[in-house]
Coordinates of C-alpha atoms and ligand atoms in Angstrom, one line a residue:
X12 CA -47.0 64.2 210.8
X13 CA -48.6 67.6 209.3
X14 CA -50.7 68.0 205.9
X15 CA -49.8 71.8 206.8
X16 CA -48.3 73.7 203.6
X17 CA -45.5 76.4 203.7
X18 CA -45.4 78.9 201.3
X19 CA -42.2 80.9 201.0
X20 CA -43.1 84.5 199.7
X21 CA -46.4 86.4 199.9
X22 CA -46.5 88.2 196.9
X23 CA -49.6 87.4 194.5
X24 CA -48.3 84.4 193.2
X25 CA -48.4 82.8 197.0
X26 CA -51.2 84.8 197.7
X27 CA -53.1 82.8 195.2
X28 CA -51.8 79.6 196.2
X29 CA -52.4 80.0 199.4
X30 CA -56.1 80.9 199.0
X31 CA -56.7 78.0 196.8
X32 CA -55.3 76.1 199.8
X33 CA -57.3 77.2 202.3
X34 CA -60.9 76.7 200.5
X35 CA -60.0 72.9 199.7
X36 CA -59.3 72.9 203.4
X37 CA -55.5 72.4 203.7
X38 CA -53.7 74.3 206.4
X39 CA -51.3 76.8 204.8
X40 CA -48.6 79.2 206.9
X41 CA -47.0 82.1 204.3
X42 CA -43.3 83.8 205.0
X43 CA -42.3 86.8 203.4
X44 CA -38.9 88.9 204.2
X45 CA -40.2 92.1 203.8
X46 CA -42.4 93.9 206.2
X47 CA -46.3 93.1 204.5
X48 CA -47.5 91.4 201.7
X49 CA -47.5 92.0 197.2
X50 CA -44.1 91.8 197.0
X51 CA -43.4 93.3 193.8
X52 CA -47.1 94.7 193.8
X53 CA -46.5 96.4 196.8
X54 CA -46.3 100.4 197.3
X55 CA -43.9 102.7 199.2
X56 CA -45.4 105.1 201.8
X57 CA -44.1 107.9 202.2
X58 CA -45.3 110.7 205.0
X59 CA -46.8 112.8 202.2
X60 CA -47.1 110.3 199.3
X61 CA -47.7 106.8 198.5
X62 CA -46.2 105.6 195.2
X63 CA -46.1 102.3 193.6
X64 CA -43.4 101.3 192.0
X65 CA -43.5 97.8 191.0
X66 CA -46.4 96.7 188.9
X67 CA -48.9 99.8 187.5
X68 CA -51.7 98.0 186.7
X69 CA -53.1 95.1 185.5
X70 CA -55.3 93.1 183.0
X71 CA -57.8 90.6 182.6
X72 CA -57.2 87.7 179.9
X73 CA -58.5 84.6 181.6
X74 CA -61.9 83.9 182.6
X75 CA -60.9 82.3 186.4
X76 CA -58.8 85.3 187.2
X77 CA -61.5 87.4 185.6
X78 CA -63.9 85.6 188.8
X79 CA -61.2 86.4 191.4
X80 CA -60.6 89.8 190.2
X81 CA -64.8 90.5 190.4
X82 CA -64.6 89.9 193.7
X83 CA -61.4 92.2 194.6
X84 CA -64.0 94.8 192.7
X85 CA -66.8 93.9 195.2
X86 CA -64.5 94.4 198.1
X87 CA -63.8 97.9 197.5
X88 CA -59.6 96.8 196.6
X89 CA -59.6 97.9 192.8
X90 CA -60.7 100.3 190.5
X91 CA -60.4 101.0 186.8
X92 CA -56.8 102.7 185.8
X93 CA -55.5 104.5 183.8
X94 CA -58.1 105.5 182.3
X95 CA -56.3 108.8 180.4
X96 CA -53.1 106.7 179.2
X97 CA -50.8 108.4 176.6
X98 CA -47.9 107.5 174.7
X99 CA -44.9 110.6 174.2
X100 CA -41.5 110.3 171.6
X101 CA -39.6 113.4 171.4
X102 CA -42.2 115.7 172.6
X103 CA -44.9 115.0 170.7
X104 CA -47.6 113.2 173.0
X105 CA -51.0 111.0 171.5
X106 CA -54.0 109.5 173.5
X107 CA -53.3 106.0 173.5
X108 CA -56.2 104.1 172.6
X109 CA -57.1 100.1 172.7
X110 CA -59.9 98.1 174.3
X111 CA -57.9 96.9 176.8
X112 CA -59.1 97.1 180.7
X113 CA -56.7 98.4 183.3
X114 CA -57.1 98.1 186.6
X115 CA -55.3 99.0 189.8
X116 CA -55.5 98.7 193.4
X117 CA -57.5 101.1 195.8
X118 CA -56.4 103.1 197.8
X119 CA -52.8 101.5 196.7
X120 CA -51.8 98.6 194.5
X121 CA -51.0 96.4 197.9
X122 CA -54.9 96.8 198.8
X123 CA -54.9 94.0 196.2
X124 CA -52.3 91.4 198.5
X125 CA -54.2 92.7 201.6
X126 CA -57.1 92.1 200.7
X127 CA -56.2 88.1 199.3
X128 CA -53.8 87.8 202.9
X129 CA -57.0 88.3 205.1
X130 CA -57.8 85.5 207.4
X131 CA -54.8 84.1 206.6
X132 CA -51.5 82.8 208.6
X133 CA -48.4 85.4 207.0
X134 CA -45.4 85.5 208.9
X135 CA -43.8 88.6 208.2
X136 CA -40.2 89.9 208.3
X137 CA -39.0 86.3 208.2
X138 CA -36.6 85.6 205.2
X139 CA -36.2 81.9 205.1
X140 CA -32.8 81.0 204.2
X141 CA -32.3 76.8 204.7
X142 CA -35.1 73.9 203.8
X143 CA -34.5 70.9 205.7
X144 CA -35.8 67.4 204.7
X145 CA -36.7 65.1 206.9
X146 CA -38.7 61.9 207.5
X147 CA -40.8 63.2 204.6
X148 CA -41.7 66.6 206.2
X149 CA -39.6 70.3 205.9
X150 CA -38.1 72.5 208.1
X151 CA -37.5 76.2 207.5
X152 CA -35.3 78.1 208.7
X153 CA -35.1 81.4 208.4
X154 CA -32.3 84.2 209.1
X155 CA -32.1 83.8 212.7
X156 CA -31.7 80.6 212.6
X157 CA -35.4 80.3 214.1
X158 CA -37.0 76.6 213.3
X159 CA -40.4 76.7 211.6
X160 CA -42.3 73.5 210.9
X161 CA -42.5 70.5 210.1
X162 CA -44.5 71.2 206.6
X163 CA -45.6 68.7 204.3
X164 CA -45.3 70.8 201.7
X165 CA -43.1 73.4 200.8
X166 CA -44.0 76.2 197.8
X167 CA -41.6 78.4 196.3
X168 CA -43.6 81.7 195.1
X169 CA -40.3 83.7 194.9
X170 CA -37.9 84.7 191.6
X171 CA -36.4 81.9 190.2
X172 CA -32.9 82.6 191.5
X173 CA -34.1 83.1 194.8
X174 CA -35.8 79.7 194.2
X175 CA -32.1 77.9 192.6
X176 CA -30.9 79.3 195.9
X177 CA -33.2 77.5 198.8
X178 CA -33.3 74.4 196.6
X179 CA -29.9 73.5 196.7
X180 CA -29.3 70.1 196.5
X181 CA -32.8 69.2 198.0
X182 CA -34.8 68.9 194.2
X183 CA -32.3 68.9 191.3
X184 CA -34.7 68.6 188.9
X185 CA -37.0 71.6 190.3
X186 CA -33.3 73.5 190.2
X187 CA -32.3 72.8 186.8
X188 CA -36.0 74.1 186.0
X189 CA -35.0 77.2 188.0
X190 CA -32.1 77.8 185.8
X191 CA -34.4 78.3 182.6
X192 CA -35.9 81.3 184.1
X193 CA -34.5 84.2 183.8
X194 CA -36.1 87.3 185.7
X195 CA -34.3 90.6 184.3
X196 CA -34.0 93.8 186.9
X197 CA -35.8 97.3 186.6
X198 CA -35.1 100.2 188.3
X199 CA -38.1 102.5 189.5
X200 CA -37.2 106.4 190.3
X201 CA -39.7 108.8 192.1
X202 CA -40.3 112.7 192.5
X203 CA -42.6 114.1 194.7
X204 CA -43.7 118.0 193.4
X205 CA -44.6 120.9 195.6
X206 CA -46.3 122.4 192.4
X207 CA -48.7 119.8 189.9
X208 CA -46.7 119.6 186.2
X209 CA -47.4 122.7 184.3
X210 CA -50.2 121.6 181.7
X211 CA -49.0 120.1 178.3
X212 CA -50.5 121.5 175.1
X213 CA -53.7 119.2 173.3
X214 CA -53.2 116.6 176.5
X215 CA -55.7 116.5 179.3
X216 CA -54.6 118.2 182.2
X217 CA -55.4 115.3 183.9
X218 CA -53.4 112.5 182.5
X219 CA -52.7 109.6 184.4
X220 CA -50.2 107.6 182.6
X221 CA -48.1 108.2 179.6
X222 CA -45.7 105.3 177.9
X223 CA -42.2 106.9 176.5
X224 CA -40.2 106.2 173.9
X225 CA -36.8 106.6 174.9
X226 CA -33.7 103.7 175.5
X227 CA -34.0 104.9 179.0
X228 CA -37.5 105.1 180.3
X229 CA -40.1 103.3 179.4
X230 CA -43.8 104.6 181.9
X231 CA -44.5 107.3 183.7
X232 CA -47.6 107.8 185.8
X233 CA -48.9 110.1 188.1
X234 CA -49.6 108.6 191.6
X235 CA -52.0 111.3 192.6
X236 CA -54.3 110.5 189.8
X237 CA -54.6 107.3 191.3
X238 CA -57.9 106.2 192.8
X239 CA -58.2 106.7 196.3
X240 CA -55.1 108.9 196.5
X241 CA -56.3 112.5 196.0
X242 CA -54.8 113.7 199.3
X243 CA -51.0 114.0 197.9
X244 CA -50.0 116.1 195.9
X245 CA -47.4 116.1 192.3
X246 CA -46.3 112.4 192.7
X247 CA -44.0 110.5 189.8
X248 CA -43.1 106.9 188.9
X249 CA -40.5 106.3 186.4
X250 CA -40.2 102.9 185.3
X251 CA -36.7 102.3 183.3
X252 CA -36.4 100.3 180.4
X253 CA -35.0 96.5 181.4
X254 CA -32.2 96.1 179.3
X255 CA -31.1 99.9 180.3
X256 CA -31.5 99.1 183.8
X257 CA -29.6 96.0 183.3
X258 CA -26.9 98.1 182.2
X259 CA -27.2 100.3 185.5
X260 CA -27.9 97.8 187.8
X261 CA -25.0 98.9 190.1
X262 CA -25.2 102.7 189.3
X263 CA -26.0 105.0 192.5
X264 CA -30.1 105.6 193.0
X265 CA -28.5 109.6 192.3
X266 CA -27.5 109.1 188.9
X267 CA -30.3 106.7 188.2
X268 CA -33.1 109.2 189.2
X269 CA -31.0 112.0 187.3
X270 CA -31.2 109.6 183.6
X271 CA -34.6 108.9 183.9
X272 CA -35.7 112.3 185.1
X273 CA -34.1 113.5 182.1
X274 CA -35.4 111.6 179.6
X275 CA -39.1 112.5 180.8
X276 CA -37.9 116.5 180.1
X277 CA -36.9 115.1 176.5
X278 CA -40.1 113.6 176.3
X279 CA -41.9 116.8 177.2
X280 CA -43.5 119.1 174.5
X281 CA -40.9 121.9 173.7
X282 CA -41.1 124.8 176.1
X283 CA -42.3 122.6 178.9
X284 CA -39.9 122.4 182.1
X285 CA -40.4 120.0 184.6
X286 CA -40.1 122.3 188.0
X287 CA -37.6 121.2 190.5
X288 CA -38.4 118.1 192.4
X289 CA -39.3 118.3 196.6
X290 CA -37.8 115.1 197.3
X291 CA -36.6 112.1 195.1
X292 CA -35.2 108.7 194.9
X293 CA -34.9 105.0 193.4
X294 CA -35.5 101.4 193.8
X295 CA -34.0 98.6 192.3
X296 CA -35.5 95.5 191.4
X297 CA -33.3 93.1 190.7
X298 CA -35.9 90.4 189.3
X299 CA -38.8 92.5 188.1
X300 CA -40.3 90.8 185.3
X301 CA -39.2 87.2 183.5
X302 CA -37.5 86.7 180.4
X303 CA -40.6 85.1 178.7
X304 CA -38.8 83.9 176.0
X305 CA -35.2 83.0 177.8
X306 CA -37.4 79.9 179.2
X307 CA -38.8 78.1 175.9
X308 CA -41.3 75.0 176.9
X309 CA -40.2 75.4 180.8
X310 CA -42.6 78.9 181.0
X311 CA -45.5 77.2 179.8
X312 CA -45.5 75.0 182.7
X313 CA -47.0 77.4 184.7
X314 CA -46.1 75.8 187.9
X315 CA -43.6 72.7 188.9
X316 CA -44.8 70.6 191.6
X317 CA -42.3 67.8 192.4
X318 CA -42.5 64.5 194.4
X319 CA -40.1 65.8 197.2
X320 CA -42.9 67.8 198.4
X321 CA -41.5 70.8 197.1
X322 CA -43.2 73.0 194.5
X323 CA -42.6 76.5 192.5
X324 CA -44.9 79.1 191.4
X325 CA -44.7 82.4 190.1
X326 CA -45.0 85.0 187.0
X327 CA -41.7 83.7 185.8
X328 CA -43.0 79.9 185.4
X329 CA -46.0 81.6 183.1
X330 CA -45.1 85.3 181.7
X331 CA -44.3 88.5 182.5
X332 CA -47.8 89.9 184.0
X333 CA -49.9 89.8 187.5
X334 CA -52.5 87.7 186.0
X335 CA -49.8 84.8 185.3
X336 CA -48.3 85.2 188.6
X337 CA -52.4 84.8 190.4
X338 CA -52.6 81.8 187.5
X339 CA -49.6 80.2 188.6
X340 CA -49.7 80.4 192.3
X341 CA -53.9 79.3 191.9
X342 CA -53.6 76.7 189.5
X343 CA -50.7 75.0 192.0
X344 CA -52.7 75.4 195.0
X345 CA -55.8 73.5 193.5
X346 CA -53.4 70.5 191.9
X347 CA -52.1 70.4 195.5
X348 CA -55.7 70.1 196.8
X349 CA -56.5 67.5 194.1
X350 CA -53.5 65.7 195.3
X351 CA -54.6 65.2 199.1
X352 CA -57.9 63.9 197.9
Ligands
LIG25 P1 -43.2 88.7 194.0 O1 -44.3 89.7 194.0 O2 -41.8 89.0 193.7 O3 -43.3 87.9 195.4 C1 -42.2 87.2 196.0 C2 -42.2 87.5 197.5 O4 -41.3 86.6 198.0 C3 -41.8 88.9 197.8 O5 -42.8 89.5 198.6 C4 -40.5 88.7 198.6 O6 -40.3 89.6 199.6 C5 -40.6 87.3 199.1 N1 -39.3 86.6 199.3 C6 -38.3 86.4 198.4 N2 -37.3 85.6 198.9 C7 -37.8 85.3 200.1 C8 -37.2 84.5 201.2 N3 -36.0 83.8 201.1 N4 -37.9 84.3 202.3 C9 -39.1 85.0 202.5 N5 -39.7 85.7 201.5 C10 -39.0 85.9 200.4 N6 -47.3 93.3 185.9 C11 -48.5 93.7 185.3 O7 -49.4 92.9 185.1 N7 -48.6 95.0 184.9 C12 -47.7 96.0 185.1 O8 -47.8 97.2 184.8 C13 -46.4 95.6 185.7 N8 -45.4 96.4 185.9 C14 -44.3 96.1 186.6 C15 -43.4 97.1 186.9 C16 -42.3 96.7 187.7 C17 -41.3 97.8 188.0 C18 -42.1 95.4 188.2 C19 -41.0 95.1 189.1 C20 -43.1 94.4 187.9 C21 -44.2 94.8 187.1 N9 -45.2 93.8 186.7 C22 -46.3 94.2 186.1 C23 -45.0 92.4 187.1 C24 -45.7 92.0 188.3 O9 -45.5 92.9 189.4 C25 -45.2 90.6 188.8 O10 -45.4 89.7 187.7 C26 -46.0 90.0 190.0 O11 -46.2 90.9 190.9 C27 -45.1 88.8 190.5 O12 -45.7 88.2 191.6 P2 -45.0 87.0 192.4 O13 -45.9 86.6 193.5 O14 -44.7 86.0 191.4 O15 -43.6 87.5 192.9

C-alpha cells in the first residue's frame, strides 16, 4: 500500500495542490500532456518572440494567495503588469484607471508554474487516459498504455469535461458534479511586427495593454512590454470575446486571426494603420475560463474530495481567475493533509 498522491494536470490548480502536499509531507507525483507545466498559464516560444496567450495577468484578493504570491515576488518569477492599461471603442482610447494590482510572470507567465514545479516529481508528455480502482489504490494509465501507480489518491486539476471523461463510472457523484461546470472556449490570435505600432495620439507610446470594445475582441497587449522580454521586438495578443469564439470554435486559425486583427484596426484612432504583420497565427482553447454562473452552489465548493479517493480541483470549481484555480488546488491539498493525520 502507498499514501503517494497522483495529480492529473500541472497547471496552477495542481501546482498548488501539489505543494500543499509536499510541506504536510505526503508524497505527490504530477502528469501533465503537454510538454512543461501552467497549462493554460503557459506561454508560446517562438524563435524571435515569446507570447502568452492564455491568462495576462493576475490579481490578488485573498490574503493566503497574497502569502504565496510574496514569495513568487521574492523569487524573482513576477513583476507588476500592466502597469499602462487602456480601454479603446471605436477609436477613441482612455487610460484605464482602478486600484487594482496586476501582476505577471517574469521573464514569461509560465516562470510562475516553474517556479511552484521545482523540487517536484512532474511527469511530462503523459496524458493519462484510464483510472483503474483497485484494492483501494489507482492505476493510471496513460496514452500508451504505460501503467503508473498504485496511488492512494488520485486529483483531478483538469477542465471539468476533461474531468467527466477519466471519471467514468469510477465516482458518479464527483461526475454529476463535473456536469455543473461549464468551461466556455477562447481563441487567442498573435502577430509578430518587424516595425513597433506607429504611435497613437494622447496615448503613451508605451502602452502595455488596452481592453476593446468590440463583439469580437475583447484584450490586446503587447508582449514586448512585458517584463523581462525587451529582447523581441512588435509582439501581439488578441484575446476574443467567449461567446464570439464560441461561435468560431471550428473556424480555420486564418480566418480567426483575420476577425480579430480587424477589429483591433476598428479600434484604432482614425488614420492609424496597423503595418502588415511578419508572421501570424491562433490558438484555440477549448475550456478557457468557467461559466461562473452555469454552476450555481456547485462553484462555491471550491474543491470536491470524495471517499473513492478521488478528488477535483480547479478554477472552474471556484471562478473564472488564477487566484481561484491556486485556492482551489491549495485549499484541497491541505484538507487532504488534514485527512492523513
Ligand atoms: P489548467 O491551467 O487548464 O491546467 C490543466 C492541466 O491539465 C493542463 O496543463 C493540461 O495540459 C493538463 N491535462 C488535461 N487533461 C490531461 C490528461 N488527461 N492527462 C494529463 N494532463 C492533462 N485568469 C486571470 O486571473 N487573469 C487573466 O487575465 C486570465 N486570462 C485568461 C485568458 C485566456 C485566453 C485563458 C484561456 C484563461 C485566462 N485566465 C485568466 C484564466 C486562468 O488562466 C485559469 O483560470 C487558470 O490558469 C486555470 O488553471 P488550472 O490549473 O485550473 O487549469
Amino acid at each position: 500500500s502507498t499514501r503517494r498522491t497522483a495529480i492529473i494536470g500541472a497547471g496552477i490548480a495542481g501546482l498548488a495542490c501539489a505543494r500543499a502536499l509536499d510541506t504536510g509531507g505526503l508524497p505527490v507525483t504530477l502528469f501533465d500532456k503537454a510538454r512543461g507545466v501552467g497549462g493554460r498559464m503557459s506561454s508560446r516560444r517562438l524563435p524571435d518572440a515569446v507570447l502568452d496567450l492564455g491568462a495576462q495577468f493576475f490579481s490578488v484578493r485573498d490574503t493566503t494567495f497574497r502569502h504565496a504570491v510574496d514569495s513568487w515576488h521574492k523569487a524573482g518569477a513576477i513583476a507588476p503588469w500592466p502597469v499602462s492599461l487602456w480601454s479603446a471603442e471605436t477609436g477613441s482610447w482612455q487610460r484605464h484607471e482602478d486600484d487594482l494590482e496586476r501582476l505577471c510572470g517574469t521573464p514569461s507567465m509560465s516562470a510562475v508554474t516553474r517556479h511552484l514545479a521545482e523540487g517536484l516529481t512532474v511527469e511530462t508528455e503523459t496524458r493519462i487516459e484510464h483510472l483503474e480502482g483497485c484494492a483501494g489504490q489507482w492505476q493510471l494509465v496513460d496514452e500508451h498504455g504505460n501503467r503508473h501507480g498504485p496511488f492512494a489518491r488520485v486529483v483531478l486539476a483538469i477542465p471539468s469535461s476533461q474531468a467527466h471523461a477519466l471519471l467514468g463510472s469510477h465516482d458518479e457523484s464527483l461526475a454529476a458534479a463535473c456536469e455543473t461546470v461549464i468551461q466556455r472556449p477562447c481563441w487567442a490570435a498573435w502577430a509578430l511586427f518587424d516595425a513597433p505600432l506607429p504611435a497613437l495620439p494622447d496615448v503613451d507610446s508605451d502602452w502595455q495593454a488596452v481592453r476593446i470594445n468590440d463583439p469580437r475582441l475583447r484584450f490586446v497587449v503587447r508582449n514586448q512590454l512585458k517584463p523581462g522580454r525587451q529582447d523581441q521586438g512588435e509582439s501581439l495578443s488578441l484575446l476574443a470575446n467567449l461567446s464570439w469564439s464560441e461561435a468560431r470554435l471550428e473556424d480555420s486559425e486564418e480566418t480567426v486571426v483575420e476577425a480579430l486583427l480587424d477589429a483591433f484596426q476598428q479600434a484604432l484612432p482614425a488614420g492609424i494603420s496597423l503595418p502588415e504583420p511578419s508572421a501570424l497565427g491562433a490558438h484555440r482553447w477549448r475550456y478557457a475560463q468557467p461559466d461562473v454562473f452555469a454552476g450555481g452552489e456547485a462553484v462555491n465548493l471550491d474543491y470536491r474530495l470524495s471517499a473513492s479517493g478521488l478528488a477535483l480541483c480547479g478554477d472552474g470549481w471556484r471562478g473564472p481567475r488564477v487566484e481561484d484555480a491556486w485556492l482551489s488546488g491549495h485549499h484541497l491539498g491541505e484538507a487532504l493533509v488534514a485527512k492523513s493525520i
